Tab-separated table of C-alpha atoms in Angstrom:
chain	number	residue	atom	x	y	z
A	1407	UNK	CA	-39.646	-44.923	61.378
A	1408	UNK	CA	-36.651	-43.190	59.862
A	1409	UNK	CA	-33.847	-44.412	61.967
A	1410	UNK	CA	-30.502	-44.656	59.856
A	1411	UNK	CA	-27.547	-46.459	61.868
A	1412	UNK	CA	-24.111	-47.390	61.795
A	1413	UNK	CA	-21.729	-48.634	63.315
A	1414	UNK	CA	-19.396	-45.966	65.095
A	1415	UNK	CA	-15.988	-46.816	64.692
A	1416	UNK	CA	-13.613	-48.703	62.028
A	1417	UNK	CA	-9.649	-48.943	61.825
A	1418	UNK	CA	-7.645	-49.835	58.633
A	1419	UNK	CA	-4.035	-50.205	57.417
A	1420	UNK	CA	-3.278	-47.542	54.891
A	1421	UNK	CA	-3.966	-49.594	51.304
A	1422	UNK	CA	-6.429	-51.781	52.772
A	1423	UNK	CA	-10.122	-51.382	51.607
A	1424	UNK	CA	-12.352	-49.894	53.740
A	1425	UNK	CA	-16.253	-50.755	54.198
A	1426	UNK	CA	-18.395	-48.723	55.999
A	1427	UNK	CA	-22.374	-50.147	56.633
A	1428	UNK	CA	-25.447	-48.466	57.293
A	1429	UNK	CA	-28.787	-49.684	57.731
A	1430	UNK	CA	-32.299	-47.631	57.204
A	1431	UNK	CA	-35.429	-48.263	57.874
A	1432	UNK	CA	-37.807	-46.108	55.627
A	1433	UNK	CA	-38.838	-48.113	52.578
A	1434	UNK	CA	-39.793	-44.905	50.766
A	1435	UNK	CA	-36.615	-43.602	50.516
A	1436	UNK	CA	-35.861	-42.117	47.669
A	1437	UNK	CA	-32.214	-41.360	47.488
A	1438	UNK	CA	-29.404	-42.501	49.803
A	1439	UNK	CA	-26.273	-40.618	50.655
A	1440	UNK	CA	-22.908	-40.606	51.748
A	1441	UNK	CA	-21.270	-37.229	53.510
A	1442	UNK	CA	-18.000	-37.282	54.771
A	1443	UNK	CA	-16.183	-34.814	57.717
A	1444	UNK	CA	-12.655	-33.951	58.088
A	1445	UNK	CA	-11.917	-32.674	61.926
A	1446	UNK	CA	-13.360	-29.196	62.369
A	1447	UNK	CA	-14.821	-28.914	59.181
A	1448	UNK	CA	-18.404	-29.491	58.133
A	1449	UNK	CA	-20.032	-32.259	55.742
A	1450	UNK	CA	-19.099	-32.616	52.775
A	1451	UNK	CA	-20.956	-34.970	49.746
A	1452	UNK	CA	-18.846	-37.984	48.299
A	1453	UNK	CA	-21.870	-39.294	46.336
A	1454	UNK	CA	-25.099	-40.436	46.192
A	1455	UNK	CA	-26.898	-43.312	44.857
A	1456	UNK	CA	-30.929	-43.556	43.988
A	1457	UNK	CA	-32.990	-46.408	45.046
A	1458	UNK	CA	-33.943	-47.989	41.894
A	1459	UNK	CA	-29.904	-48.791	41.690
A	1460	UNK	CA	-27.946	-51.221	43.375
A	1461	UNK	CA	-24.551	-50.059	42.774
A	1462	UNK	CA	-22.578	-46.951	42.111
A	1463	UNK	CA	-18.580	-46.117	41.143
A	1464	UNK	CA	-16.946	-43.202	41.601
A	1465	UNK	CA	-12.928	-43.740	41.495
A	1466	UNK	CA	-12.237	-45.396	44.986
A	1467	UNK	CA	-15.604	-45.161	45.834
A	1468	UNK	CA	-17.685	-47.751	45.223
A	1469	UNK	CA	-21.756	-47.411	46.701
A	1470	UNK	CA	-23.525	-50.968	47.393
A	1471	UNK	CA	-27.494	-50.675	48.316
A	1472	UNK	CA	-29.347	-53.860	48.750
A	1473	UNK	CA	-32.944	-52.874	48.832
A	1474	UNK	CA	-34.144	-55.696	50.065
A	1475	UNK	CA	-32.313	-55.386	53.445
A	1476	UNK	CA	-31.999	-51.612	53.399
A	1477	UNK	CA	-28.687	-52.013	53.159
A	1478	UNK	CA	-25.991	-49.437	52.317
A	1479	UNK	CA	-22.581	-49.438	51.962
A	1480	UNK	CA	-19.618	-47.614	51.258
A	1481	UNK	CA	-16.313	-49.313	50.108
A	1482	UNK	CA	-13.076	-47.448	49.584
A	1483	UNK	CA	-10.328	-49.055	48.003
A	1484	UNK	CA	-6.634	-48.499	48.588
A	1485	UNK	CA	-7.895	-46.323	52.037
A	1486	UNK	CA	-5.067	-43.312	52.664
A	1487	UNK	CA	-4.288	-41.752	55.785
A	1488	UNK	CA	-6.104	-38.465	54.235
A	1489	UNK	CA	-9.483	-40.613	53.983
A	1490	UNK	CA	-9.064	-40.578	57.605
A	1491	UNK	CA	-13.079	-38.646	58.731
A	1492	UNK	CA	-15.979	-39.092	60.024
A	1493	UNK	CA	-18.281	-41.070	57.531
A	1494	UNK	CA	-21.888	-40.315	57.587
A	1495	UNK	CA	-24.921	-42.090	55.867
A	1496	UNK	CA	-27.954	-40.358	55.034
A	1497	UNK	CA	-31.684	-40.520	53.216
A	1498	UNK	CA	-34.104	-38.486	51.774
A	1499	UNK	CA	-37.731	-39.553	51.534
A	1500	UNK	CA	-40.065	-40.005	48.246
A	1501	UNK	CA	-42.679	-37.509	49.809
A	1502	UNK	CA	-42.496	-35.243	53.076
A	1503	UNK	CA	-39.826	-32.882	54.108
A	1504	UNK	CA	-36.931	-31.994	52.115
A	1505	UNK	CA	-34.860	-32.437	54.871
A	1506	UNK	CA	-32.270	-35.708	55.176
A	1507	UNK	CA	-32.514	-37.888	57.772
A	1508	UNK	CA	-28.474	-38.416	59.017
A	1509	UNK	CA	-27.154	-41.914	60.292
A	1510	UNK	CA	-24.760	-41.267	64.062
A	1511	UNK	CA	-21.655	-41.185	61.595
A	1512	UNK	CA	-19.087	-43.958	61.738
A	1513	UNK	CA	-15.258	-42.741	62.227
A	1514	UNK	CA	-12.601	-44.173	60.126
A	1515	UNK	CA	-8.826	-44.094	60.986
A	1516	UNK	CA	-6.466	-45.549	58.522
A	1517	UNK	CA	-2.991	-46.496	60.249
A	1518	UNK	CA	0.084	-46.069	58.793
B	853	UNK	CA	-18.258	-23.695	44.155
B	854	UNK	CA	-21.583	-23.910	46.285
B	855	UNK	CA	-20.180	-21.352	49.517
B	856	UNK	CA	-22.085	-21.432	52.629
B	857	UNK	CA	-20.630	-19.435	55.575
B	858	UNK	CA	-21.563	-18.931	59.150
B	859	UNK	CA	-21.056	-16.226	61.324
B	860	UNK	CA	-18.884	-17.939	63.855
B	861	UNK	CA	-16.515	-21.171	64.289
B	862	UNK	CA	-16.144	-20.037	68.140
B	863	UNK	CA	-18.681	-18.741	70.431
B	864	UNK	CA	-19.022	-18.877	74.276
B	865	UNK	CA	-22.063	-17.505	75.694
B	866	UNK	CA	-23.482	-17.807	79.359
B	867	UNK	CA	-26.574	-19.170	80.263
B	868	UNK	CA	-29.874	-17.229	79.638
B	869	UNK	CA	-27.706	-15.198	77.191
B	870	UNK	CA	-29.965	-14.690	73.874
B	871	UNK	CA	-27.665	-16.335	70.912
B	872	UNK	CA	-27.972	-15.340	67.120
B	873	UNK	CA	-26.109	-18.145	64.714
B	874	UNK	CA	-26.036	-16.484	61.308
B	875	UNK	CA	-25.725	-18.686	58.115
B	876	UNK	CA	-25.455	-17.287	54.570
B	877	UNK	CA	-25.556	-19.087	51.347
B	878	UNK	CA	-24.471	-17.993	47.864
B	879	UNK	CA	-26.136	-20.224	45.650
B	880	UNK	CA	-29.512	-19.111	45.576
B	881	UNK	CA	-30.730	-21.936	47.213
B	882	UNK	CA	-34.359	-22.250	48.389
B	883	UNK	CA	-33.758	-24.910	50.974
B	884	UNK	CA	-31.826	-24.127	54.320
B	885	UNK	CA	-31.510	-26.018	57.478
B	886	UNK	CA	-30.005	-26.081	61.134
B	887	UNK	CA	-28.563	-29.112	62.446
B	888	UNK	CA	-26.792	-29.554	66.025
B	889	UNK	CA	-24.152	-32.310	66.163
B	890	UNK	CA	-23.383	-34.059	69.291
B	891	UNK	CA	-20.697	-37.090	69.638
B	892	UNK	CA	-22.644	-40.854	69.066
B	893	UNK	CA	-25.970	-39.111	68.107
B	894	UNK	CA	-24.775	-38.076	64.271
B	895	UNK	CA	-26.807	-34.787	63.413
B	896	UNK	CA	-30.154	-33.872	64.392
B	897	UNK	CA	-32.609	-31.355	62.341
B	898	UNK	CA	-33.370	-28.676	64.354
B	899	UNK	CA	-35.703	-26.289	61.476
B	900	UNK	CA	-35.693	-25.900	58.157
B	901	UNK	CA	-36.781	-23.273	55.402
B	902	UNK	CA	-38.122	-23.753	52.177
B	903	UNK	CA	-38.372	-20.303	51.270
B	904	UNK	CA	-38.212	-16.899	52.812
B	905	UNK	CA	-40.416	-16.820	55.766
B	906	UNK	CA	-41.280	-20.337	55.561
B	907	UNK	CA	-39.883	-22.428	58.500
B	908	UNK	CA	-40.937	-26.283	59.647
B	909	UNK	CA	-39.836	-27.996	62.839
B	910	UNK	CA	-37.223	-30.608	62.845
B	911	UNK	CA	-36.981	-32.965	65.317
B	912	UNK	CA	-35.551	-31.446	68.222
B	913	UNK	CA	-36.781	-27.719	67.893
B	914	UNK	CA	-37.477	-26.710	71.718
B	915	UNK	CA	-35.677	-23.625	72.822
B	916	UNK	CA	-34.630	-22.758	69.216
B	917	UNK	CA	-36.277	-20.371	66.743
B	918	UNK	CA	-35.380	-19.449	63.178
B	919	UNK	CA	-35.562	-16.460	60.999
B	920	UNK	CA	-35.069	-16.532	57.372
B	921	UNK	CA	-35.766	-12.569	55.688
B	922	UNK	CA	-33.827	-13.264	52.665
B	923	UNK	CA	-33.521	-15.986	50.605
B	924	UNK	CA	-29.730	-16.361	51.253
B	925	UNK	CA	-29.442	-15.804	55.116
B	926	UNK	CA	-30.687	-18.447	57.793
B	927	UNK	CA	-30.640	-17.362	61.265
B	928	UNK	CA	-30.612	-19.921	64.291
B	929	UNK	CA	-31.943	-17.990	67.642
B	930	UNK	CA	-31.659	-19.225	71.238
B	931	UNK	CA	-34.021	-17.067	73.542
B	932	UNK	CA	-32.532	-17.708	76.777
B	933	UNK	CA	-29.356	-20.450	76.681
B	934	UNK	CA	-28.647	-23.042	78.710
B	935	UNK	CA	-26.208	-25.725	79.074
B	936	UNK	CA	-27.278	-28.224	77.357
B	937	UNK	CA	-27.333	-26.644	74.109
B	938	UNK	CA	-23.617	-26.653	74.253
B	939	UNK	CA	-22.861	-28.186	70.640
B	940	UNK	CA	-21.599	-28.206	67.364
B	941	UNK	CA	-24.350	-26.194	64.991
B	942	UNK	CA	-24.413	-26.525	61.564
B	943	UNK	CA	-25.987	-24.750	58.671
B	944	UNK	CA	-26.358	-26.051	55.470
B	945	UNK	CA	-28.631	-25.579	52.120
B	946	UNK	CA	-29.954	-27.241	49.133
B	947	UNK	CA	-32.173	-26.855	45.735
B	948	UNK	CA	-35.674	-27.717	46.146
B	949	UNK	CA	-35.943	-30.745	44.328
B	950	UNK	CA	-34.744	-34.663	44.225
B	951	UNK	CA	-31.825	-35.654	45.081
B	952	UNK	CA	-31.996	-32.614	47.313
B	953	UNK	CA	-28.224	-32.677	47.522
B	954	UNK	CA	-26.841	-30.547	50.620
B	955	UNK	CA	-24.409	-28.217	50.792
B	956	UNK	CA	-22.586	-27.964	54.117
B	957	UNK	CA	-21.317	-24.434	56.088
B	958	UNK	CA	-17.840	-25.008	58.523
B	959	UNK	CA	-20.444	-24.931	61.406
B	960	UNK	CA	-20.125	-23.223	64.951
B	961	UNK	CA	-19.058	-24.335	67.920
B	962	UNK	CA	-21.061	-23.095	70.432
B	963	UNK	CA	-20.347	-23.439	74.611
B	964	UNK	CA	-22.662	-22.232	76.894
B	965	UNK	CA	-21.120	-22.123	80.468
């Protein structure tokens, strides 16, 4: 199968760190992404990590993927109100369609 | 920066209405897909194109058809609305090869009443 969830909602206190968690279920995957979407705008990539790595750091960003499990996650450290989106996990297979295969999206809101 | 623009943020159209969602890309991109958004199902492939005239199915392509004449312009066609394609479309493109990165238009909300 290629389902990709997450959960759909997390709240923070502005400087907190933030994880976000997605599981998938297609054990060819190839590369595994993170989008994120401001209100009324459309996706936008933070990063990306492949599958023969297990972690990836990009300034706040920080990319955890735990093969075993299928388990990705997103951490962002010292979470501002302007990291406030919807968060959205996503995977591209080793062969088939080009296309990615999009988790439900989880929404962060970081609280003053 | 990778640009991809669609026609419309706004559109209200009434059902059985024939609806053309326009998507242009700037980066020479052979890759180009639809997607429809709806809240607690994330987004949901609708076609794609890997080159001009080329289309595949996504997962949910009933009462949609596509149209891609030039490499840069993806076209999302519905032949006779109805209400339950009331949603949040969005375009969006990519290279043809690994990691297939995708680039993102403002997408279109479309109401069909």
């Amino acid at each position: 199968g290629e389902d990709v969830e997450q959960s759909l909602f997390l709240s923070v206190r502005e400087g907190d760190s933030s994880v976000i968690n997605c599981t998938y279920t297609d054990s060819s995957s190839t590369y595994l992404y993170w989008y994120k979407q401001e209100p009324g705008a459309g996706l936008q990539l933070l990063t990306y990590i492949f599958s023969n790595m297990d972690m990836k750091q990009d300034q706040r960003l920080t990319v955890l993927l735990n093969k075993k499990d299928k388990h990705l996650s997103l951490r962002i450290a010292d979470t501002q109100t302007g990291d406030s989106a919807i968060y959205f996990c996503a995977e591209s297979r080793r062969t088939g369609r080009r296309a990615l295969t999009f988790g439900s999206g989880t929404r962060l809101q970081v609280q003053p | 920066d990778v640009k991809v623009t669609q026609s419309s943020r706004y559109l209200v159209k009434r059902t059985g209405e024939k609806v053309f969602l326009e998507c242009v890309q700037d980066m020479d991109h052979e890759n180009m897909f639809w997607y429809r958004q709806d809240p607690g199902l994330g987004l949901r492939l609708i076609y794609f194109s890997y080159d001009v005239k080329m289309k595949e199915k996504g997962d949910i392509p009933e009462g949609y058809s596509v149209s891609r004449e030039k490499k840069e312009r993806f076209s999302l066609i519905l032949e006779s609305a109805s209400t339950n394609q009331t949603s949040m479309y969005l375009c969006a493109s990519s290279l043809d090869r690994l990691p297939y990165e995708q680039y993102f238009g403002p997408g279109t909300r479309l109401t069909v009443t």
